[in-house]
PDB file of C-alpha atoms in Angstrom:
ATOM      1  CA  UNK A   1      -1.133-148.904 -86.001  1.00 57.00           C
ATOM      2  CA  UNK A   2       2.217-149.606 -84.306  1.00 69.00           C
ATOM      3  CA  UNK A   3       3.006-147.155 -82.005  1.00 78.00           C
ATOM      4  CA  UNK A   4       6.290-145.053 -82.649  1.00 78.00           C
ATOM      5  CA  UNK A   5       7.700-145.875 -79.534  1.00 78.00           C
ATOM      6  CA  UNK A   6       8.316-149.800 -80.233  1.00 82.00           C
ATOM      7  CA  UNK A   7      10.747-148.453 -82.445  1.00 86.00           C
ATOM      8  CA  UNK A   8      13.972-148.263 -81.238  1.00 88.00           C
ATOM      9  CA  UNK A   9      15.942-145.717 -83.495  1.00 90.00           C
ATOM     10  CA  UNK A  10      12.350-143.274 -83.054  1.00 89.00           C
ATOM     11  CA  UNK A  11      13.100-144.023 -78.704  1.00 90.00           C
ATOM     12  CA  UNK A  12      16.656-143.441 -78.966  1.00 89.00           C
ATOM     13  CA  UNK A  13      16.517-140.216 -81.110  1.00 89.00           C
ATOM     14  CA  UNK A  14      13.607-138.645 -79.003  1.00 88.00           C
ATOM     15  CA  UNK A  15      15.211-139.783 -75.581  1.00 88.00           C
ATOM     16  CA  UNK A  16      19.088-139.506 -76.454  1.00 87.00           C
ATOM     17  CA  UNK A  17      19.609-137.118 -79.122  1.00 86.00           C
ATOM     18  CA  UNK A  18      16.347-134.288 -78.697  1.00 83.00           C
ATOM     19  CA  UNK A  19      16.811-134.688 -74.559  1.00 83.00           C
ATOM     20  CA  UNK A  20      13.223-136.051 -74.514  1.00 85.00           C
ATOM     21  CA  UNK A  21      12.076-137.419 -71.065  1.00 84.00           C
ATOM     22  CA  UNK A  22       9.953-140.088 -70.735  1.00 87.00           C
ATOM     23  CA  UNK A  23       7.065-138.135 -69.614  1.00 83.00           C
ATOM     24  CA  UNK A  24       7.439-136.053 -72.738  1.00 82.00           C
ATOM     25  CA  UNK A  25       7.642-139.144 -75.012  1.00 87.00           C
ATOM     26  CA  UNK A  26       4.803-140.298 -73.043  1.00 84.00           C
ATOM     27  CA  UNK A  27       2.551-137.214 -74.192  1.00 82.00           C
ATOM     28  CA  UNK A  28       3.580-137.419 -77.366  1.00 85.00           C
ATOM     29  CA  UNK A  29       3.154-141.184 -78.130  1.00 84.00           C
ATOM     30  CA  UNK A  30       0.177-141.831 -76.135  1.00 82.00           C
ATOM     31  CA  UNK A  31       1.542-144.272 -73.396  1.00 83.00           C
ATOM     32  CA  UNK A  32       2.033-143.981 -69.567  1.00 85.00           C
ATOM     33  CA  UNK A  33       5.799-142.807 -69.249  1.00 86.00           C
ATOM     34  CA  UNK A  34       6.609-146.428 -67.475  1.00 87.00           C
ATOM     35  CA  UNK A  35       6.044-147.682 -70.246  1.00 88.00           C
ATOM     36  CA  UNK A  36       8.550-145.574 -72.453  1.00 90.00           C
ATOM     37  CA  UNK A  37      11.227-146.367 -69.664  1.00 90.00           C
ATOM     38  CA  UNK A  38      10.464-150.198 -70.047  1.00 89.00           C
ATOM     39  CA  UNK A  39      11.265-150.152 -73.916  1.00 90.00           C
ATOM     40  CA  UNK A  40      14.351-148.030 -73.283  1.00 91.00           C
ATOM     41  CA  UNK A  41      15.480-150.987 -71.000  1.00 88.00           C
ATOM     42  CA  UNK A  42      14.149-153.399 -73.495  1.00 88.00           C
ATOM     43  CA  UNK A  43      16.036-151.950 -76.274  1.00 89.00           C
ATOM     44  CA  UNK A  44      19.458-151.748 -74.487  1.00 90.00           C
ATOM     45  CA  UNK A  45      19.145-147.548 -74.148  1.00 91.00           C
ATOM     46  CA  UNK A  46      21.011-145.806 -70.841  1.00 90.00           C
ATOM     47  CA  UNK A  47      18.955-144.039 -69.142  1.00 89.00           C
ATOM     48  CA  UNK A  48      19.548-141.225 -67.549  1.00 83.00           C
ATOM     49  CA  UNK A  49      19.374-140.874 -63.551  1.00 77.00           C
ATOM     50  CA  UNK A  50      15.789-140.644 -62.128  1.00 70.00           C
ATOM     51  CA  UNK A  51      14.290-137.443 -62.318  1.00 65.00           C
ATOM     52  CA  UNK A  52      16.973-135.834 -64.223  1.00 66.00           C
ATOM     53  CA  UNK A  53      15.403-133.804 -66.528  1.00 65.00           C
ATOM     54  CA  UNK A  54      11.966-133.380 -64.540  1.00 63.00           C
ATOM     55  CA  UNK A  55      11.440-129.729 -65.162  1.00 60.00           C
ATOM     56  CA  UNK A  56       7.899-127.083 -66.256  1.00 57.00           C
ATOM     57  CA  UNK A  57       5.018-129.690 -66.334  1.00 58.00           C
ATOM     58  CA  UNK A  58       6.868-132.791 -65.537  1.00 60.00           C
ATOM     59  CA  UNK A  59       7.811-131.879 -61.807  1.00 65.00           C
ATOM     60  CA  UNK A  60       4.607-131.027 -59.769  1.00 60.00           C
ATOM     61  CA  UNK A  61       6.792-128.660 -57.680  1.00 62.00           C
ATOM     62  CA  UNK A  62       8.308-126.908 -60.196  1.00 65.00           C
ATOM     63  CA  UNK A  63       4.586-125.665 -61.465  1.00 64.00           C
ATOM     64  CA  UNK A  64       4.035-122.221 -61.684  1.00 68.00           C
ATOM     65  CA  UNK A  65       2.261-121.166 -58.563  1.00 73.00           C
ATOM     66  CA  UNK A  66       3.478-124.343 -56.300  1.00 71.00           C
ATOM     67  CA  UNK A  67       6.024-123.430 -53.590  1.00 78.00           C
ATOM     68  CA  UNK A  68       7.778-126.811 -51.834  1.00 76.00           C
ATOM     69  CA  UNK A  69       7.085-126.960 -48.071  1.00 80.00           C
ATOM     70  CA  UNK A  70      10.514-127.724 -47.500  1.00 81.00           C
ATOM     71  CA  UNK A  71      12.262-125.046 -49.101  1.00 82.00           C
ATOM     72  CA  UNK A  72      14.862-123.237 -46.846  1.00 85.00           C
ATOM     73  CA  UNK A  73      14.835-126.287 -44.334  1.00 90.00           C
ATOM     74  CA  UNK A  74      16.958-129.285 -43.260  1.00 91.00           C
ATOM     75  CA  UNK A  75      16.787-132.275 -41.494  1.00 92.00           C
ATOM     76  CA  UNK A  76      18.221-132.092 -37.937  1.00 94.00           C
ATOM     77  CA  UNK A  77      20.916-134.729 -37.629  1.00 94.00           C
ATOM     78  CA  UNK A  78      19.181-136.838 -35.735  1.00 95.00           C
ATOM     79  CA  UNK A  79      16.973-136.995 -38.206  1.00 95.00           C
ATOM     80  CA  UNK A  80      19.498-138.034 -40.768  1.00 94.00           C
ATOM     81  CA  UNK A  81      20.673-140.166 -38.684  1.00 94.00           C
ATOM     82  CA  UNK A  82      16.835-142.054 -38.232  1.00 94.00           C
ATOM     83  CA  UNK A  83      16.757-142.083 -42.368  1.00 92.00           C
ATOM     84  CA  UNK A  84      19.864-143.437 -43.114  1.00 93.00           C
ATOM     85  CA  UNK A  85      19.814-146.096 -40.810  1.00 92.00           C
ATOM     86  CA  UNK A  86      16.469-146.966 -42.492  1.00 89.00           C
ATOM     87  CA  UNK A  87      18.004-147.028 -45.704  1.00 86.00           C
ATOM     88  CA  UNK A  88      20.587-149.456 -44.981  1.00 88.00           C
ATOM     89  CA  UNK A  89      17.954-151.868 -43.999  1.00 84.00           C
ATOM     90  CA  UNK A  90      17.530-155.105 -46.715  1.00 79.00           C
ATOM     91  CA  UNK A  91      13.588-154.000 -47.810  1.00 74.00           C
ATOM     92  CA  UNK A  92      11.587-156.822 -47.597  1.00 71.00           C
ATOM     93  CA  UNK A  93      10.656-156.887 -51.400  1.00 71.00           C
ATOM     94  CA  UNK A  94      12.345-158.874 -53.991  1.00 73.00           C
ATOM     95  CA  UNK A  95      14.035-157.478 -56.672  1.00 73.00           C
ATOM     96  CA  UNK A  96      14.884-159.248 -60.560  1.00 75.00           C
ATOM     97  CA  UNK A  97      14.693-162.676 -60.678  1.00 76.00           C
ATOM     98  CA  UNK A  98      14.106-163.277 -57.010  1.00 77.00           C
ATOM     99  CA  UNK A  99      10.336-161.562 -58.025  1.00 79.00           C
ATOM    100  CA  UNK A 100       8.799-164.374 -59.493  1.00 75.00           C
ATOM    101  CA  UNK A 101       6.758-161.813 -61.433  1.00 75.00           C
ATOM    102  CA  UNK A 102      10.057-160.120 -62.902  1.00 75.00           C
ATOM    103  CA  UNK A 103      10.151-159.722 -66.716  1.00 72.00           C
ATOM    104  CA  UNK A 104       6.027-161.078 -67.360  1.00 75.00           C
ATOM    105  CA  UNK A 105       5.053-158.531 -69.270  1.00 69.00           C
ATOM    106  CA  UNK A 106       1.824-159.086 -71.997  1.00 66.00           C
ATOM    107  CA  UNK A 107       0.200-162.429 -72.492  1.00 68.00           C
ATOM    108  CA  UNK A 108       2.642-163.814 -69.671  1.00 73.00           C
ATOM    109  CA  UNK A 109       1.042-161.602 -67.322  1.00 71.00           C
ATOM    110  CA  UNK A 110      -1.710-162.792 -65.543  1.00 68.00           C
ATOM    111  CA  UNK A 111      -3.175-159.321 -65.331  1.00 64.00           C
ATOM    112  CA  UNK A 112      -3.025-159.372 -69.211  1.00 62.00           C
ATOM    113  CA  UNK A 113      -6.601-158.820 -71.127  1.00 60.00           C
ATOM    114  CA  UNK A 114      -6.395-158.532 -74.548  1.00 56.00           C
ATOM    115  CA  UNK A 115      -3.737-156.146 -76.017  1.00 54.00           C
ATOM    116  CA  UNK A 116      -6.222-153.472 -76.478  1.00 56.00           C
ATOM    117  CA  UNK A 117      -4.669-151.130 -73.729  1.00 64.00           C
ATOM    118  CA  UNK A 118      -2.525-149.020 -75.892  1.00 67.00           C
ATOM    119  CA  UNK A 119      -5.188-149.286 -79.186  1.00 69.00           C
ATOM    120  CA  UNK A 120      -7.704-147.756 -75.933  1.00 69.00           C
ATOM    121  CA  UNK A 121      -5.445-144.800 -74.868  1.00 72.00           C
ATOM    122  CA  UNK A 122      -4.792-143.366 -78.677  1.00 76.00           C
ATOM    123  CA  UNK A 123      -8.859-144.047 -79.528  1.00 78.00           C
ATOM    124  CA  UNK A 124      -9.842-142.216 -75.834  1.00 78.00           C
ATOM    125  CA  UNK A 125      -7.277-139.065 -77.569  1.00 79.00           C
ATOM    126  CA  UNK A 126      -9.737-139.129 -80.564  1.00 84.00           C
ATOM    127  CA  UNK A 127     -12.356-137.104 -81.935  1.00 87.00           C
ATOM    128  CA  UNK A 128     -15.054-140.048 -82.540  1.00 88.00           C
ATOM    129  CA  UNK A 129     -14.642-140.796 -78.765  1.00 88.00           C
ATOM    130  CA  UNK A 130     -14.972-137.387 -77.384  1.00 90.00           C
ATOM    131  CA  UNK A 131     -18.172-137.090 -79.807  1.00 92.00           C
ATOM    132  CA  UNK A 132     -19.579-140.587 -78.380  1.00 92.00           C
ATOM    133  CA  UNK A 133     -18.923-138.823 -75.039  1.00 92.00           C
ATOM    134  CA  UNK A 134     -20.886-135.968 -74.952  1.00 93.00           C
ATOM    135  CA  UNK A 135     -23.668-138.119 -76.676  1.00 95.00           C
ATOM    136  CA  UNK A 136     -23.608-140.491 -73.682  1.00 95.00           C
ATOM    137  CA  UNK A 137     -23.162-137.224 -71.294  1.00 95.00           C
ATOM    138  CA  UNK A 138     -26.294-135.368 -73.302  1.00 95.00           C
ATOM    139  CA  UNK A 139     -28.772-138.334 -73.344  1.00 95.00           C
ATOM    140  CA  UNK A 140     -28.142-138.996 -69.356  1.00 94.00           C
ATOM    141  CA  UNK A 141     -28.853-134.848 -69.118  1.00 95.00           C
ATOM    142  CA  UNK A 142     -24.962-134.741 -67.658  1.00 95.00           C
ATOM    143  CA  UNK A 143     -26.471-136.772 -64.814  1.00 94.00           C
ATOM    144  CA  UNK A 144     -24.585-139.603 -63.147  1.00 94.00           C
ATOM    145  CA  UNK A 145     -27.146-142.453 -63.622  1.00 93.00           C
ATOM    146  CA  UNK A 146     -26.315-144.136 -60.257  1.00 91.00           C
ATOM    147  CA  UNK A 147     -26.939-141.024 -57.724  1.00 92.00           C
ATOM    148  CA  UNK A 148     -27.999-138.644 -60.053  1.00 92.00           C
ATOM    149  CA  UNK A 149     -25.134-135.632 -59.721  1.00 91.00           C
ATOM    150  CA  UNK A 150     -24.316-133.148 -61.785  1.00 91.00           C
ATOM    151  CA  UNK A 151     -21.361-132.225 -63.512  1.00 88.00           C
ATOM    152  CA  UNK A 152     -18.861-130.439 -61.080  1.00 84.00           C
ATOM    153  CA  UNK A 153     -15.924-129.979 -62.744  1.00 80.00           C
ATOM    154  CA  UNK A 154     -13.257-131.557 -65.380  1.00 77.00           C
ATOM    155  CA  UNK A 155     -14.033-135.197 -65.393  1.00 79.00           C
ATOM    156  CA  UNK A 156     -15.799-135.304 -63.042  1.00 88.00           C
ATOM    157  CA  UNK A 157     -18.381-137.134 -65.148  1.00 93.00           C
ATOM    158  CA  UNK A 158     -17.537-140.644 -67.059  1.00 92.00           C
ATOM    159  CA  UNK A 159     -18.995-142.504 -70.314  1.00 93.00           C
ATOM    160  CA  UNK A 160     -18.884-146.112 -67.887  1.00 93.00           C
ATOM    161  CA  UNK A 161     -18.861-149.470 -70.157  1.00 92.00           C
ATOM    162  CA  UNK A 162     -21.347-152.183 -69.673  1.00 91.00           C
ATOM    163  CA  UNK A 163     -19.460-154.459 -71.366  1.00 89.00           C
ATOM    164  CA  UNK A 164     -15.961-153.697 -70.842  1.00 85.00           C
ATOM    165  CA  UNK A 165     -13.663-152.264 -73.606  1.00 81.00           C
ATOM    166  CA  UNK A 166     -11.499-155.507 -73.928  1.00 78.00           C
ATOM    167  CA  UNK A 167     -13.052-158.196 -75.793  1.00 78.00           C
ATOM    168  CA  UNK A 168     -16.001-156.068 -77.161  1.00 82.00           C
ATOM    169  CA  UNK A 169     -14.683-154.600 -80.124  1.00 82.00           C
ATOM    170  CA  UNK A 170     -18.097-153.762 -81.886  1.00 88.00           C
ATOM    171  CA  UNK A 171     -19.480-152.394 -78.363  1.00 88.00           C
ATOM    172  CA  UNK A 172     -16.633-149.910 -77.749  1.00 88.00           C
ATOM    173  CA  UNK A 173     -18.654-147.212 -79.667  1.00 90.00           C
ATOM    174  CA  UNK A 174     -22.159-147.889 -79.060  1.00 92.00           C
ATOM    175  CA  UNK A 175     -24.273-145.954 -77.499  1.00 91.00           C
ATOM    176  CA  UNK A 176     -26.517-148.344 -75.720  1.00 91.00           C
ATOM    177  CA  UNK A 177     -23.231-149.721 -74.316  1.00 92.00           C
ATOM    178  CA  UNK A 178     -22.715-146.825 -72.579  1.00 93.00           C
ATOM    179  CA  UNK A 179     -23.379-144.443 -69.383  1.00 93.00           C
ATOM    180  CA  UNK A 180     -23.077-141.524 -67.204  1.00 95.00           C
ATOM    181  CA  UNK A 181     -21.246-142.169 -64.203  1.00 94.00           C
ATOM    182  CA  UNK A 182     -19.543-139.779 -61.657  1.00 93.00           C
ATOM    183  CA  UNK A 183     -16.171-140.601 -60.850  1.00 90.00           C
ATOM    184  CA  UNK A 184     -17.497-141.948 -56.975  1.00 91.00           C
ATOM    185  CA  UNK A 185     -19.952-143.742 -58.426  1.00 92.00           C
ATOM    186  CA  UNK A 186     -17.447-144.979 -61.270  1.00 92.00           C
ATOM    187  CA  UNK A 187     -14.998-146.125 -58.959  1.00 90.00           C
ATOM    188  CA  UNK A 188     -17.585-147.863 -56.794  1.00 90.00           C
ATOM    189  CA  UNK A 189     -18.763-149.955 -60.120  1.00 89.00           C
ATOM    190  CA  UNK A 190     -15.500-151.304 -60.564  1.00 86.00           C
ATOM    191  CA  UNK A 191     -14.440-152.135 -56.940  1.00 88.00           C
ATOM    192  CA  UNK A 192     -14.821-155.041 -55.132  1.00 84.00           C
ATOM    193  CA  UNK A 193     -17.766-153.491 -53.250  1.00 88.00           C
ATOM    194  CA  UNK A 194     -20.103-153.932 -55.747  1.00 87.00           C
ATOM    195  CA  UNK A 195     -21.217-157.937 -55.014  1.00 85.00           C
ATOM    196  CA  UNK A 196     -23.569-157.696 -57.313  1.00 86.00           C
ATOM    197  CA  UNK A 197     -22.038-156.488 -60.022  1.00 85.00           C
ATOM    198  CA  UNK A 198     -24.103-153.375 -60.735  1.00 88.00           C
ATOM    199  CA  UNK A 199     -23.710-151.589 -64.106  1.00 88.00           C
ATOM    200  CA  UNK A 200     -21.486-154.318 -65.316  1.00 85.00           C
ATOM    201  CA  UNK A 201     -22.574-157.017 -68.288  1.00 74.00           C
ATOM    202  CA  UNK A 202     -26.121-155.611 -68.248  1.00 56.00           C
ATOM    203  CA  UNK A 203     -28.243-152.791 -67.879  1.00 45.00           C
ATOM    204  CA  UNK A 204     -29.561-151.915 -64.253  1.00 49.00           C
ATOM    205  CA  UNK A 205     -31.726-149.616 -62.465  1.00 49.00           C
ATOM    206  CA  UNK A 206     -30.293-146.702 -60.518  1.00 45.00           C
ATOM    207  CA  UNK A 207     -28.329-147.580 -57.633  1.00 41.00           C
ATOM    208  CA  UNK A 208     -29.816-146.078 -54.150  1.00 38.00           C
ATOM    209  CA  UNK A 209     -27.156-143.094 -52.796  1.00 40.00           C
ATOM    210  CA  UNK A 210     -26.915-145.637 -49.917  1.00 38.00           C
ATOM    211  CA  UNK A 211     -25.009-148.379 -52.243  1.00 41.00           C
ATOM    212  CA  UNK A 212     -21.820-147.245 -51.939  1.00 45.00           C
ATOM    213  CA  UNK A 213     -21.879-146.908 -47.954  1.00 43.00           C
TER     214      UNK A 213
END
């Protein structure tokens, strides 16, 4: 299903006419909110300055309950003085077509899998996943597989794919396909740390608490 945002009259009457930011349009839509602003470029719409209309959820500080650090203060001018002359420096990245990897987006990136990114963020929001979920979660005992914790908080457990999710359509949803990581122990799978390639492609046995030092 074609998401709403690849529309451009939907983008431009959420983000121009209703005031939506791209956070909001984000929420709604499914997508990470640099993604909304790319289409907005891609589809010719001005956009407003950054952080314009960052209020309630959308600006960390402006959370109930969050006070800034620097409220009531100001830089000294020597201070200002550091910072702007900072500023004025050339930064050492390139920018548009100097960046030889300006405007290779999809296939033409060579980070691109398999289009499945944006079909894996609405099917995550589902019911059927969060029911495969707590399957996964309940036949592990809500036990990370690798070191064996417990649950600890909000996601602080994760249904981990053996075979990844791109290019394994028909293993996205089984079972068997699936375990109980915690989010350490998740991270650890997936990182260049893991030589051996533990807990990906194939079942495994438990990894030893010491694997990840």
């Amino acid at each position: 299903m074609k998401s709403p945002h690849l529309d451009p009259v939907w983008l431009r009457q959420k983000y121009e006419v209703e005031g939506l930011s791209t956070y909001e349009i984000g929420a709604i839509v499914g997508r990470d909110p640099k993604r909304v602003y790319a289409k907005l470029r891609d589809f010719g719409i001005p956009t407003r300055p950054r952080g314009a209309n960052l209020a309630g959820k959308d600006n960390y500080m402006r959370r109930p309950g969050v006070r800034n650090p620097f409220a009531g203060k100001s830089h000294s001018a020597k201070t200002k003085a550091v910072l702007s002359a900072k500023a004025s420096v050339e930064k050492p990245y390139l920018r548009g077509a100097a960046n030889g990897m300006s405007g290779r987006v999809g296939a033409a990136n060579p980070n691109y899998r398999d289009g499945s990114a944006p079909e894996r963020q609405r099917l995550y929001a589902s019911s059927r996943w969060k029911d495969i979920q707590r399957a996964v979660y309940a036949r592990d005992k809500y036990r990370c597989v690798a070191c064996g914790a417990g649950k600890s908080g909000p996601r602080s457990l994760h249904a981990h794919h053996i075979r990844p999710w791109a290019g394994n359509e028909s293993l996205r949803f089984d079972l068997s396909n699936l375990l109980t990581l915690c989010r350490p122990c998740h991270h650890w799978v997936h990182s260049k740390a893991n030589v051996d390639g533990l807990y990906l492609h194939h079942s495994t046995p438990a990894l030893a608490s010491s694997a990840r030092t």
